[in-house]
Amino acid sequence: MAAPMAQATAAGTKEAILSAARKFVDFVNKCQSPFHVVEECRTILRAAGFSELREADQWDIKPNNKYFVTRNQSTVVAFAVGGQYKPGNGFTIVGAHTDSPCLKVKPLSNKLKSGYQCVGVECYGGGIWHTWFDRDLTVAGRVMVKNADKIEHRLVRIDRPILRVPNIAIHLMRDHNDKFGPNKETNIVPVLSTAVQAQLEGYTSAKEGEEPKCQADKHPPVLVTLLCKELGIQPQDLLDFELCLADTQPATIGGALEEFLFSPRLDNLLSSYCALQGLVESSGDNGSLTSDPNIRLIALYDNEEVGSESAQGAASMLTEHILRRLSVGDRATCFEEAIPKSFLLSADQAHAVHPNYSEKHEDNHRPMLHKGIVIKFNANQRYATTAVSTSILREVGTRANVPLQDFVVRNDSPCGSTIGPILSAKLGMKTVDIGAPQLSMHSIREMGCTSSVHQSIALYKTYFQEYPSIYNNVNVE
Ligand SMILES: [Zn+2]
């Protein structure tokens, strides 16, 4: 397998590739929910000199300055204003998403089943649900807490395995290996404890049919106690929560040659992290921000996995509102003038060819690990890529020394989609859909390659720095 690594080293040494991949792995291991993703981005952005804005405030945006704003604590938009920026100039944008398919705790989650204390969960997005069986699970997310007269958003994560969705023994289901298709309502109900152990330790559940007296009564007392202890609050102060289940096994670099990422949520934390790093690195001291006529912007949205139709999703007015606020100038049409000068790089993970299912890929379009970032095409506009946007991206790739691969699905295969077509249609902005190649997409534990992180950051950084000059040479409106 010398050839693929040789490809990877074209854009960096193995040490540089591993170093970038390790930082990404650290990031993923702190980000078990979209709320944790936004919090981690906030920490990185603040350290890089970005100031936090509130949507509800009046903004005073200045050239050469850097800002970010969040919505619902699960979507974040960060931007660096070019030194030459004037309203009506363009936006150089990378978009990605903060959410991943997962199980989420139901509003009334207290379930006693055959002497087990279980937790009712909803299936969020299109996960490969059988991969959630026999994993050591925990919960992470946000809790709304009453603090005197105030209602506060608090992050929570239990750092140990507390839940499990057990498989049924093969002895009791002889066709397990032929057609295991769990029922999402009845078979995917994680076990938290036995009822008898909970009783021994003094936990009492509301009796069946009994009305809950407070929010905490709607959930297993063992779970409520764990959360309250973690947060240092009383059960009556727990107003509500949004909790994602997550694997406790940390992401890691794997493979005999340390070339793979074995990690949850590669889709789409890899793009989110690399977009953030690309922006931070491009707007640092040597990042050419002072001579940039554009605003460099990343938008990391929640709810992509369920169609983006939410207040914090890519289908909301959020992006247009922010771009309009940044385009207020002496003419009424500054925003409309900015759109044709702008560009959206819609970044989401791509399907690498699979060694054991290679027939699922179209013969001529088989992206491989290490062979570069994938451009996604779809004539039916499931991806927003056009010949114009691809030409611009190819020029960025050349300047960044990052290889690119082409992907289109087979005509007899379903095709995923991204925030690309949604934003492209809403804003009328030139867009290219791209992403890093990976396997096991939407499994609880996915598989990618280390070189993707290094390549993505290099590509986004160069894009932020070079797009305005490339645009000036594009002769197509
Ligand atoms: Zn995705």
Tab-separated table of C-alpha atoms and ligand atoms in Angstrom:
chain	number	residue	atom	x	y	z
A	1	MET	CA	0.000	0.000	0.000
A	2	ALA	CA	2.864	2.368	-0.707
A	3	ALA	CA	1.019	4.299	-3.382
A	4	PRO	CA	-1.754	5.803	-1.237
A	5	MET	CA	0.670	7.070	1.420
A	6	ALA	CA	2.812	8.561	-1.324
A	7	GLN	CA	-0.318	10.425	-2.456
A	8	ALA	CA	-0.921	11.625	1.081
A	9	THR	CA	2.585	12.913	1.531
A	10	ALA	CA	2.155	15.062	-1.582
A	11	ALA	CA	0.256	17.462	0.678
A	12	GLY	CA	2.314	17.036	3.863
A	13	THR	CA	4.765	14.820	5.719
A	14	LYS	CA	3.461	11.848	7.675
A	15	GLU	CA	4.282	13.679	10.936
A	16	ALA	CA	2.280	16.754	9.873
A	17	ILE	CA	-0.596	14.503	8.796
A	18	LEU	CA	-0.573	12.607	12.102
A	19	SER	CA	-0.305	15.763	14.162
A	20	ALA	CA	-3.365	17.310	12.456
A	21	ALA	CA	-5.271	14.020	12.790
A	22	ARG	CA	-4.481	13.770	16.516
A	23	LYS	CA	-5.849	17.270	17.133
A	24	PHE	CA	-9.018	16.322	15.291
A	25	VAL	CA	-9.359	13.152	17.388
A	26	ASP	CA	-9.095	15.287	20.563
A	27	PHE	CA	-11.829	17.560	19.205
A	28	VAL	CA	-14.221	14.675	18.452
A	29	ASN	CA	-13.666	13.227	21.898
A	30	LYS	CA	-14.987	16.449	23.432
A	31	CYS	CA	-17.975	16.699	21.077
A	32	GLN	CA	-20.699	14.139	21.854
A	33	SER	CA	-23.583	16.495	20.994
A	34	PRO	CA	-24.066	19.570	18.750
A	35	PHE	CA	-24.062	21.668	21.941
A	36	HIS	CA	-20.643	20.348	22.859
A	37	VAL	CA	-19.461	21.033	19.286
A	38	VAL	CA	-20.507	24.680	19.557
A	39	GLU	CA	-18.893	25.011	22.996
A	40	GLU	CA	-15.632	23.551	21.704
A	41	CYS	CA	-15.726	25.903	18.683
A	42	ARG	CA	-16.336	28.810	21.083
A	43	THR	CA	-13.208	27.905	23.064
A	44	ILE	CA	-11.062	27.657	19.918
A	45	LEU	CA	-12.493	30.844	18.387
A	46	ARG	CA	-11.981	32.904	21.555
A	47	ALA	CA	-8.391	31.686	21.831
A	48	ALA	CA	-7.880	32.812	18.215
A	49	GLY	CA	-9.158	36.332	18.921
A	50	PHE	CA	-12.749	36.055	17.701
A	51	SER	CA	-15.299	38.083	19.714
A	52	GLU	CA	-18.727	36.678	20.451
A	53	LEU	CA	-21.730	38.622	19.148
A	54	ARG	CA	-25.364	38.169	20.150
A	55	GLU	CA	-27.999	38.088	17.436
A	56	ALA	CA	-30.223	40.362	19.539
A	57	ASP	CA	-27.608	43.136	19.798
A	58	GLN	CA	-26.676	45.866	17.347
A	59	TRP	CA	-23.405	44.931	15.622
A	60	ASP	CA	-20.483	47.217	14.896
A	61	ILE	CA	-18.406	45.206	12.449
A	62	LYS	CA	-14.922	46.453	11.576
A	63	PRO	CA	-12.416	45.378	8.908
A	64	ASN	CA	-9.578	43.134	10.140
A	65	ASN	CA	-11.700	41.987	13.073
A	66	LYS	CA	-13.065	38.532	13.818
A	67	TYR	CA	-16.426	37.551	15.269
A	68	PHE	CA	-18.801	34.668	15.884
A	69	VAL	CA	-22.442	34.200	16.742
A	70	THR	CA	-24.416	31.121	17.826
A	71	ARG	CA	-28.054	30.099	17.568
A	72	ASN	CA	-29.675	27.584	19.926
A	73	GLN	CA	-26.151	26.822	21.191
A	74	SER	CA	-26.071	24.163	18.448
A	75	THR	CA	-25.252	26.239	15.340
A	76	VAL	CA	-22.269	28.581	15.052
A	77	VAL	CA	-21.312	31.143	12.423
A	78	ALA	CA	-17.807	32.635	12.626
A	79	PHE	CA	-16.268	35.221	10.338
A	80	ALA	CA	-13.111	37.227	9.759
A	81	VAL	CA	-13.604	40.575	8.041
A	82	GLY	CA	-11.048	41.368	5.344
A	83	GLY	CA	-9.020	44.547	5.774
A	84	GLN	CA	-10.368	45.846	2.438
A	85	TYR	CA	-13.971	44.772	3.039
A	86	LYS	CA	-16.782	47.143	2.075
A	87	PRO	CA	-20.527	46.324	2.058
A	88	GLY	CA	-21.326	44.843	-1.370
A	89	ASN	CA	-18.110	42.813	-1.454
A	90	GLY	CA	-18.314	39.016	-1.397
A	91	PHE	CA	-18.403	36.261	1.198
A	92	THR	CA	-16.001	33.331	1.095
A	93	ILE	CA	-17.991	30.625	2.899
A	94	VAL	CA	-17.477	27.079	4.125
A	95	GLY	CA	-20.631	25.371	5.404
A	96	ALA	CA	-20.839	22.105	7.380
A	97	HIS	CA	-22.977	20.528	10.105
A	98	THR	CA	-22.650	19.897	13.827
A	99	ASP	CA	-25.179	17.052	14.219
A	100	SER	CA	-24.826	13.312	13.635
A	101	PRO	CA	-27.336	10.458	13.717
A	102	CYS	CA	-27.848	9.283	17.299
A	103	LEU	CA	-30.361	8.124	19.872
A	104	LYS	CA	-31.973	10.906	21.940
A	105	VAL	CA	-33.741	10.562	25.285
A	106	LYS	CA	-37.542	10.803	24.945
A	107	PRO	CA	-39.622	13.444	26.814
A	108	LEU	CA	-41.043	10.713	29.079
A	109	SER	CA	-38.221	8.208	29.152
A	110	ASN	CA	-38.980	6.143	32.247
A	111	LYS	CA	-39.436	2.542	31.071
A	112	LEU	CA	-39.502	-0.550	33.260
A	113	LYS	CA	-39.200	-3.686	31.138
A	114	SER	CA	-38.962	-7.214	32.561
A	115	GLY	CA	-37.243	-6.030	35.719
A	116	TYR	CA	-34.866	-3.679	33.890
A	117	GLN	CA	-34.828	0.080	34.267
A	118	CYS	CA	-34.665	1.239	30.645
A	119	VAL	CA	-34.558	4.648	28.970
A	120	GLY	CA	-36.928	5.454	26.111
A	121	VAL	CA	-35.064	6.919	23.133
A	122	GLU	CA	-35.912	8.435	19.751
A	123	CYS	CA	-33.882	7.666	16.634
A	124	TYR	CA	-32.410	10.949	15.336
A	125	GLY	CA	-31.448	10.901	11.648
A	126	GLY	CA	-30.587	7.912	9.490
A	127	GLY	CA	-28.248	5.945	11.723
A	128	ILE	CA	-27.154	2.351	11.110
A	129	TRP	CA	-28.991	1.358	14.262
A	130	HIS	CA	-27.683	-2.195	14.609
A	131	THR	CA	-24.232	-0.668	15.287
A	132	TRP	CA	-25.627	0.804	18.521
A	133	PHE	CA	-26.070	-2.685	19.989
A	134	ASP	CA	-23.514	-3.931	22.514
A	135	ARG	CA	-21.717	-0.581	22.739
A	136	ASP	CA	-20.854	1.040	26.068
A	137	LEU	CA	-23.028	4.132	25.913
A	138	THR	CA	-23.415	7.358	27.827
A	139	VAL	CA	-25.407	10.591	27.508
A	140	ALA	CA	-24.296	14.114	26.601
A	141	GLY	CA	-26.185	17.260	25.737
A	142	ARG	CA	-27.840	20.238	27.317
A	143	VAL	CA	-29.981	20.659	30.372
A	144	MET	CA	-32.187	23.671	31.044
A	145	VAL	CA	-31.770	24.582	34.698
A	146	LYS	CA	-33.778	26.915	36.924
A	147	ASN	CA	-31.372	29.086	38.889
A	148	ALA	CA	-33.411	31.426	41.145
A	149	ASP	CA	-35.416	33.480	38.600
A	150	LYS	CA	-33.150	32.587	35.704
A	151	ILE	CA	-33.431	29.788	33.160
A	152	GLU	CA	-29.985	28.607	32.131
A	153	HIS	CA	-28.534	26.339	29.429
A	154	ARG	CA	-25.958	23.987	30.905
A	155	LEU	CA	-23.842	21.352	29.192
A	156	VAL	CA	-23.708	17.891	30.648
A	157	ARG	CA	-21.831	14.684	29.908
A	158	ILE	CA	-21.471	11.567	32.043
A	159	ASP	CA	-17.914	10.329	31.503
A	160	ARG	CA	-18.507	6.615	31.995
A	161	PRO	CA	-20.508	3.839	30.342
A	162	ILE	CA	-23.991	3.898	31.891
A	163	LEU	CA	-26.205	2.459	29.148
A	164	ARG	CA	-26.323	-0.533	26.857
A	165	VAL	CA	-28.567	-1.829	24.087
A	166	PRO	CA	-27.965	-5.565	24.412
A	167	ASN	CA	-28.121	-7.912	21.446
A	168	ILE	CA	-30.320	-10.973	21.549
A	169	ALA	CA	-28.266	-14.179	21.781
A	170	ILE	CA	-27.897	-16.051	18.506
A	171	HIS	CA	-29.311	-19.150	20.238
A	172	LEU	CA	-32.601	-17.299	20.606
A	173	MET	CA	-32.592	-15.874	17.087
A	174	ARG	CA	-31.053	-18.360	14.701
A	175	ASP	CA	-31.367	-16.068	11.644
A	176	HIS	CA	-29.515	-13.237	13.422
A	177	ASN	CA	-26.756	-13.147	10.786
A	178	ASP	CA	-29.163	-13.324	7.846
A	179	LYS	CA	-31.705	-10.646	8.597
A	180	PHE	CA	-31.185	-8.706	11.788
A	181	GLY	CA	-33.407	-5.651	11.494
A	182	PRO	CA	-34.188	-4.252	14.928
A	183	ASN	CA	-37.578	-2.665	15.534
A	184	LYS	CA	-36.710	0.941	16.388
A	185	GLU	CA	-39.451	1.252	19.015
A	186	THR	CA	-39.228	-2.057	20.848
A	187	ASN	CA	-35.701	-3.434	20.321
A	188	ILE	CA	-33.607	-0.272	20.776
A	189	VAL	CA	-34.391	0.595	24.399
A	190	PRO	CA	-31.148	1.008	26.351
A	191	VAL	CA	-30.798	-0.554	29.790
A	192	LEU	CA	-29.701	1.769	32.598
A	193	SER	CA	-29.884	-0.603	35.578
A	194	THR	CA	-31.857	-3.472	36.986
A	195	ALA	CA	-34.952	-2.466	38.923
A	196	VAL	CA	-33.809	-4.560	41.860
A	197	GLN	CA	-30.407	-2.839	42.160
A	198	ALA	CA	-32.057	0.578	41.845
A	199	GLN	CA	-34.493	-0.393	44.610
A	200	LEU	CA	-31.669	-1.693	46.830
A	201	GLU	CA	-29.915	1.632	46.473
A	202	GLY	CA	-33.042	3.533	47.425
A	203	TYR	CA	-34.307	4.784	44.052
A	204	THR	CA	-38.062	4.829	43.744
A	205	SER	CA	-39.779	5.287	40.404
A	206	ALA	CA	-43.188	6.825	39.909
A	207	LYS	CA	-45.730	3.991	39.814
A	208	GLU	CA	-47.259	3.081	36.484
A	209	GLY	CA	-50.148	5.414	35.650
A	210	GLU	CA	-49.036	7.921	38.317
A	211	GLU	CA	-48.869	11.550	37.092
A	212	PRO	CA	-45.325	13.016	37.168
A	213	LYS	CA	-45.099	15.857	39.712
A	214	CYS	CA	-42.138	17.550	38.071
A	215	GLN	CA	-39.975	17.181	34.944
A	216	ALA	CA	-37.538	14.937	36.792
A	217	ASP	CA	-40.365	12.430	37.465
A	218	LYS	CA	-40.643	11.790	33.732
A	219	HIS	CA	-37.276	10.044	33.629
A	220	PRO	CA	-35.619	7.151	35.474
A	221	PRO	CA	-34.589	8.404	38.951
A	222	VAL	CA	-31.140	6.846	38.494
A	223	LEU	CA	-30.582	8.955	35.361
A	224	VAL	CA	-31.960	12.117	36.993
A	225	THR	CA	-29.702	11.615	40.016
A	226	LEU	CA	-26.629	11.163	37.799
A	227	LEU	CA	-27.435	14.336	35.837
A	228	CYS	CA	-28.194	16.410	38.944
A	229	LYS	CA	-24.989	15.255	40.635
A	230	GLU	CA	-22.978	16.147	37.523
A	231	LEU	CA	-24.590	19.592	37.375
A	232	GLY	CA	-24.726	20.238	41.120
A	233	ILE	CA	-28.475	20.939	41.055
A	234	GLN	CA	-31.629	19.631	42.718
A	235	PRO	CA	-34.113	17.525	40.682
A	236	GLN	CA	-36.819	20.209	40.972
A	237	ASP	CA	-34.481	22.694	39.195
A	238	LEU	CA	-34.222	20.470	36.129
A	239	LEU	CA	-36.578	22.098	33.620
A	240	ASP	CA	-35.892	20.046	30.512
A	241	PHE	CA	-33.080	18.560	28.509
A	242	GLU	CA	-31.896	17.381	25.082
A	243	LEU	CA	-29.621	14.414	25.595
A	244	CYS	CA	-27.789	12.483	22.894
A	245	LEU	CA	-26.572	8.964	23.521
A	246	ALA	CA	-22.949	8.433	22.552
A	247	ASP	CA	-20.337	5.696	22.517
A	248	THR	CA	-17.837	6.034	25.375
A	249	GLN	CA	-15.042	4.439	23.328
A	250	PRO	CA	-12.894	7.393	22.298
A	251	ALA	CA	-11.960	8.129	18.685
A	252	THR	CA	-8.463	7.002	17.812
A	253	ILE	CA	-5.915	6.770	15.024
A	254	GLY	CA	-5.837	3.174	13.792
A	255	GLY	CA	-4.607	0.742	11.191
A	256	ALA	CA	-1.292	-1.125	11.106
A	257	LEU	CA	0.304	1.956	9.515
A	258	GLU	CA	-1.511	4.574	11.640
A	259	GLU	CA	-3.377	5.861	8.620
A	260	PHE	CA	-7.050	5.489	9.616
A	261	LEU	CA	-9.440	7.410	11.814
A	262	PHE	CA	-11.638	5.067	13.865
A	263	SER	CA	-14.098	7.559	15.187
A	264	PRO	CA	-17.719	8.410	15.854
A	265	ARG	CA	-19.271	11.410	14.056
A	266	LEU	CA	-16.685	11.814	11.265
A	267	ASP	CA	-19.836	12.896	9.408
A	268	ASN	CA	-19.636	15.755	9.879
A	269	LEU	CA	-17.285	16.817	12.634
A	270	LEU	CA	-14.347	16.294	10.296
A	271	SER	CA	-15.617	19.046	7.981
A	272	SER	CA	-16.698	21.235	10.927
A	273	TYR	CA	-13.311	20.999	12.617
A	274	CYS	CA	-11.337	21.536	9.408
A	275	ALA	CA	-13.504	24.516	8.372
A	276	LEU	CA	-12.851	26.057	11.783
A	277	GLN	CA	-9.107	25.415	11.601
A	278	GLY	CA	-8.968	26.702	8.019
A	279	LEU	CA	-10.642	29.943	9.083
A	280	VAL	CA	-8.512	30.369	12.218
A	281	GLU	CA	-5.249	29.659	10.378
A	282	SER	CA	-6.160	31.849	7.400
A	283	SER	CA	-6.988	34.819	9.608
A	284	GLY	CA	-3.966	34.634	11.884
A	285	ASP	CA	-0.937	36.918	11.673
A	286	ASN	CA	0.321	35.701	8.302
A	287	GLY	CA	-3.067	34.976	6.866
A	288	SER	CA	-3.372	37.889	4.388
A	289	LEU	CA	-6.601	39.076	6.025
A	290	THR	CA	-5.530	42.736	5.793
A	291	SER	CA	-5.517	42.636	1.993
A	292	ASP	CA	-8.761	40.627	1.656
A	293	PRO	CA	-11.786	42.433	0.101
A	294	ASN	CA	-14.138	39.642	1.320
A	295	ILE	CA	-15.511	38.330	4.584
A	296	ARG	CA	-14.275	34.790	5.356
A	297	LEU	CA	-17.069	32.871	7.018
A	298	ILE	CA	-17.850	29.398	8.319
A	299	ALA	CA	-21.386	28.248	9.130
A	300	LEU	CA	-21.746	25.024	11.106
A	301	TYR	CA	-25.435	24.096	11.292
A	302	ASP	CA	-27.466	21.762	13.460
A	303	ASN	CA	-30.191	19.468	12.085
A	304	GLU	CA	-28.679	18.583	8.692
A	305	GLU	CA	-29.289	14.906	9.382
A	306	VAL	CA	-33.037	15.503	9.605
A	307	GLY	CA	-33.448	17.842	6.633
A	308	SER	CA	-32.216	21.230	7.955
A	309	GLU	CA	-35.776	22.566	8.496
A	310	SER	CA	-35.346	24.184	11.906
A	311	ALA	CA	-34.583	27.643	13.300
A	312	GLN	CA	-30.924	26.685	13.601
A	313	GLY	CA	-30.795	24.603	10.409
A	314	ALA	CA	-29.379	25.526	7.006
A	315	ALA	CA	-32.918	25.921	5.616
A	316	SER	CA	-33.668	28.735	8.097
A	317	MET	CA	-33.281	32.466	7.415
A	318	LEU	CA	-30.202	32.549	9.664
A	319	THR	CA	-27.605	32.704	6.883
A	320	GLU	CA	-29.419	35.372	4.883
A	321	HIS	CA	-30.012	37.459	8.012
A	322	ILE	CA	-26.334	37.371	8.954
A	323	LEU	CA	-25.086	38.101	5.424
A	324	ARG	CA	-27.558	41.005	5.162
A	325	ARG	CA	-26.367	42.467	8.466
A	326	LEU	CA	-22.801	42.321	7.173
A	327	SER	CA	-23.866	43.973	3.905
A	328	VAL	CA	-25.495	47.114	5.277
A	329	GLY	CA	-23.968	49.997	3.304
A	330	ASP	CA	-24.792	53.240	1.544
A	331	ARG	CA	-26.735	51.501	-1.250
A	332	ALA	CA	-29.955	49.486	-0.915
A	333	THR	CA	-28.545	46.673	-3.049
A	334	CYS	CA	-25.270	45.859	-1.248
A	335	PHE	CA	-26.502	42.381	-0.258
A	336	GLU	CA	-27.684	41.555	-3.779
A	337	GLU	CA	-24.357	42.812	-5.177
A	338	ALA	CA	-22.457	40.595	-2.746
A	339	ILE	CA	-24.143	37.336	-3.760
A	340	PRO	CA	-22.596	36.870	-7.262
A	341	LYS	CA	-19.156	37.695	-5.798
A	342	SER	CA	-19.579	35.076	-3.087
A	343	PHE	CA	-18.912	31.349	-3.017
A	344	LEU	CA	-20.073	28.468	-0.842
A	345	LEU	CA	-17.976	25.426	-0.228
A	346	SER	CA	-20.480	22.931	1.181
A	347	ALA	CA	-18.375	20.442	3.126
A	348	ASP	CA	-19.744	17.058	4.143
A	349	GLN	CA	-18.296	13.580	4.216
A	350	ALA	CA	-18.116	11.476	1.043
A	351	HIS	CA	-18.296	7.727	0.345
A	352	ALA	CA	-14.939	6.066	-0.284
A	353	VAL	CA	-15.095	2.892	-2.392
A	354	HIS	CA	-15.649	-0.118	-0.109
A	355	PRO	CA	-13.374	-3.163	-0.482
A	356	ASN	CA	-16.252	-5.584	0.177
A	357	TYR	CA	-19.023	-3.717	-1.636
A	358	SER	CA	-17.129	-2.108	-4.513
A	359	GLU	CA	-20.064	-2.788	-6.884
A	360	LYS	CA	-22.018	-0.099	-4.993
A	361	HIS	CA	-19.834	2.558	-6.646
A	362	GLU	CA	-20.072	3.690	-10.246
A	363	ASP	CA	-17.189	2.205	-12.276
A	364	ASN	CA	-15.447	5.490	-13.039
A	365	HIS	CA	-16.151	7.254	-9.751
A	366	ARG	CA	-14.521	5.404	-6.888
A	367	PRO	CA	-13.002	7.835	-4.386
A	368	MET	CA	-10.270	6.296	-2.248
A	369	LEU	CA	-8.868	7.063	1.173
A	370	HIS	CA	-5.758	9.307	1.007
A	371	LYS	CA	-6.379	10.210	-2.643
A	372	GLY	CA	-7.804	13.611	-1.910
A	373	ILE	CA	-10.930	15.577	-1.151
A	374	VAL	CA	-13.992	14.454	-3.101
A	375	ILE	CA	-16.083	16.717	-5.365
A	376	LYS	CA	-19.691	15.486	-5.421
A	377	PHE	CA	-21.731	15.800	-8.605
A	378	ASN	CA	-25.409	15.050	-9.197
A	379	ALA	CA	-27.290	16.044	-12.354
A	380	ASN	CA	-30.531	15.925	-10.346
A	381	GLN	CA	-29.158	18.601	-8.011
A	382	ARG	CA	-28.872	16.504	-4.879
A	383	TYR	CA	-25.482	18.239	-4.858
A	384	ALA	CA	-25.109	21.882	-5.912
A	385	THR	CA	-21.833	21.472	-7.821
A	386	THR	CA	-21.625	23.044	-11.316
A	387	ALA	CA	-18.848	23.219	-13.903
A	388	VAL	CA	-18.207	26.828	-12.844
A	389	SER	CA	-17.974	26.077	-9.113
A	390	THR	CA	-15.825	22.996	-9.808
A	391	SER	CA	-13.413	25.021	-11.945
A	392	ILE	CA	-12.974	27.483	-9.096
A	393	LEU	CA	-12.416	24.673	-6.585
A	394	ARG	CA	-9.894	22.934	-8.871
A	395	GLU	CA	-7.894	26.162	-8.991
A	396	VAL	CA	-7.966	26.304	-5.161
A	397	GLY	CA	-6.835	22.656	-5.052
A	398	THR	CA	-3.902	23.390	-7.347
A	399	ARG	CA	-2.820	26.391	-5.271
A	400	ALA	CA	-3.176	24.366	-2.029
A	401	ASN	CA	-1.431	21.304	-3.501
A	402	VAL	CA	-4.400	19.176	-2.387
A	403	PRO	CA	-5.540	16.364	-4.717
A	404	LEU	CA	-9.226	16.182	-5.658
A	405	GLN	CA	-11.398	13.207	-6.672
A	406	ASP	CA	-14.753	13.094	-8.490
A	407	PHE	CA	-17.858	11.309	-7.272
A	408	VAL	CA	-21.252	10.613	-8.775
A	409	VAL	CA	-23.677	7.866	-7.642
A	410	ARG	CA	-24.815	5.011	-9.884
A	411	ASN	CA	-28.090	5.705	-11.684
A	412	ASP	CA	-29.663	2.730	-9.880
A	413	SER	CA	-28.547	3.918	-6.442
A	414	PRO	CA	-30.155	6.387	-4.045
A	415	CYS	CA	-28.158	9.583	-3.458
A	416	GLY	CA	-27.671	11.462	-0.215
A	417	SER	CA	-27.865	15.233	-0.083
A	418	THR	CA	-26.301	18.085	1.878
A	419	ILE	CA	-26.814	21.676	2.940
A	420	GLY	CA	-25.286	22.636	-0.454
A	421	PRO	CA	-28.453	22.588	-2.598
A	422	ILE	CA	-30.529	24.145	0.220
A	423	LEU	CA	-28.263	27.155	0.718
A	424	SER	CA	-27.436	27.465	-2.945
A	425	ALA	CA	-31.136	27.665	-3.848
A	426	LYS	CA	-32.030	30.023	-0.999
A	427	LEU	CA	-29.164	32.450	-1.557
A	428	GLY	CA	-28.528	31.999	-5.291
A	429	MET	CA	-24.872	31.486	-4.535
A	430	LYS	CA	-22.255	29.552	-6.535
A	431	THR	CA	-21.682	26.341	-4.579
A	432	VAL	CA	-19.558	23.221	-4.746
A	433	ASP	CA	-20.277	20.115	-2.683
A	434	ILE	CA	-17.161	18.432	-1.409
A	435	GLY	CA	-16.001	16.206	1.437
A	436	ALA	CA	-13.409	13.831	2.782
A	437	PRO	CA	-13.727	10.147	1.805
A	438	GLN	CA	-14.831	7.704	4.526
A	439	LEU	CA	-16.348	4.276	5.144
A	440	SER	CA	-19.117	3.194	7.558
A	441	MET	CA	-21.035	6.476	7.216
A	442	HIS	CA	-23.749	6.812	9.903
A	443	SER	CA	-22.394	3.864	11.904
A	444	ILE	CA	-21.807	4.566	15.613
A	445	ARG	CA	-18.104	4.187	14.761
A	446	GLU	CA	-16.996	5.352	11.330
A	447	MET	CA	-13.716	4.979	9.479
A	448	GLY	CA	-11.745	7.602	7.601
A	449	CYS	CA	-8.131	8.468	6.855
A	450	THR	CA	-5.632	10.675	8.641
A	451	SER	CA	-4.605	12.608	5.510
A	452	SER	CA	-8.169	13.969	5.134
A	453	VAL	CA	-7.712	16.317	8.084
A	454	HIS	CA	-4.469	17.800	6.807
A	455	GLN	CA	-5.782	18.053	3.239
A	456	SER	CA	-9.105	19.621	4.261
A	457	ILE	CA	-7.485	22.277	6.454
A	458	ALA	CA	-4.975	23.130	3.698
A	459	LEU	CA	-7.766	23.349	1.122
A	460	TYR	CA	-10.038	25.574	3.243
A	461	LYS	CA	-7.200	27.827	4.350
A	462	THR	CA	-6.050	28.383	0.767
A	463	TYR	CA	-9.659	28.896	-0.333
A	464	PHE	CA	-10.171	31.645	2.261
A	465	GLN	CA	-6.936	33.338	1.206
A	466	GLU	CA	-7.135	32.942	-2.560
A	467	TYR	CA	-10.811	32.943	-3.537
A	468	PRO	CA	-11.120	36.709	-4.181
A	469	SER	CA	-8.195	36.652	-6.608
A	470	ILE	CA	-9.560	33.536	-8.359
A	471	TYR	CA	-13.001	35.164	-8.616
A	472	ASN	CA	-11.461	38.179	-10.323
A	473	ASN	CA	-10.304	35.887	-13.129
A	474	VAL	CA	-13.632	34.065	-13.566
A	475	ASN	CA	-15.364	35.283	-16.668
A	476	VAL	CA	-18.827	33.819	-15.940
A	477	GLU	CA	-21.687	35.506	-14.089
B	1	ZN	ZN	-23.270	14.645	6.822
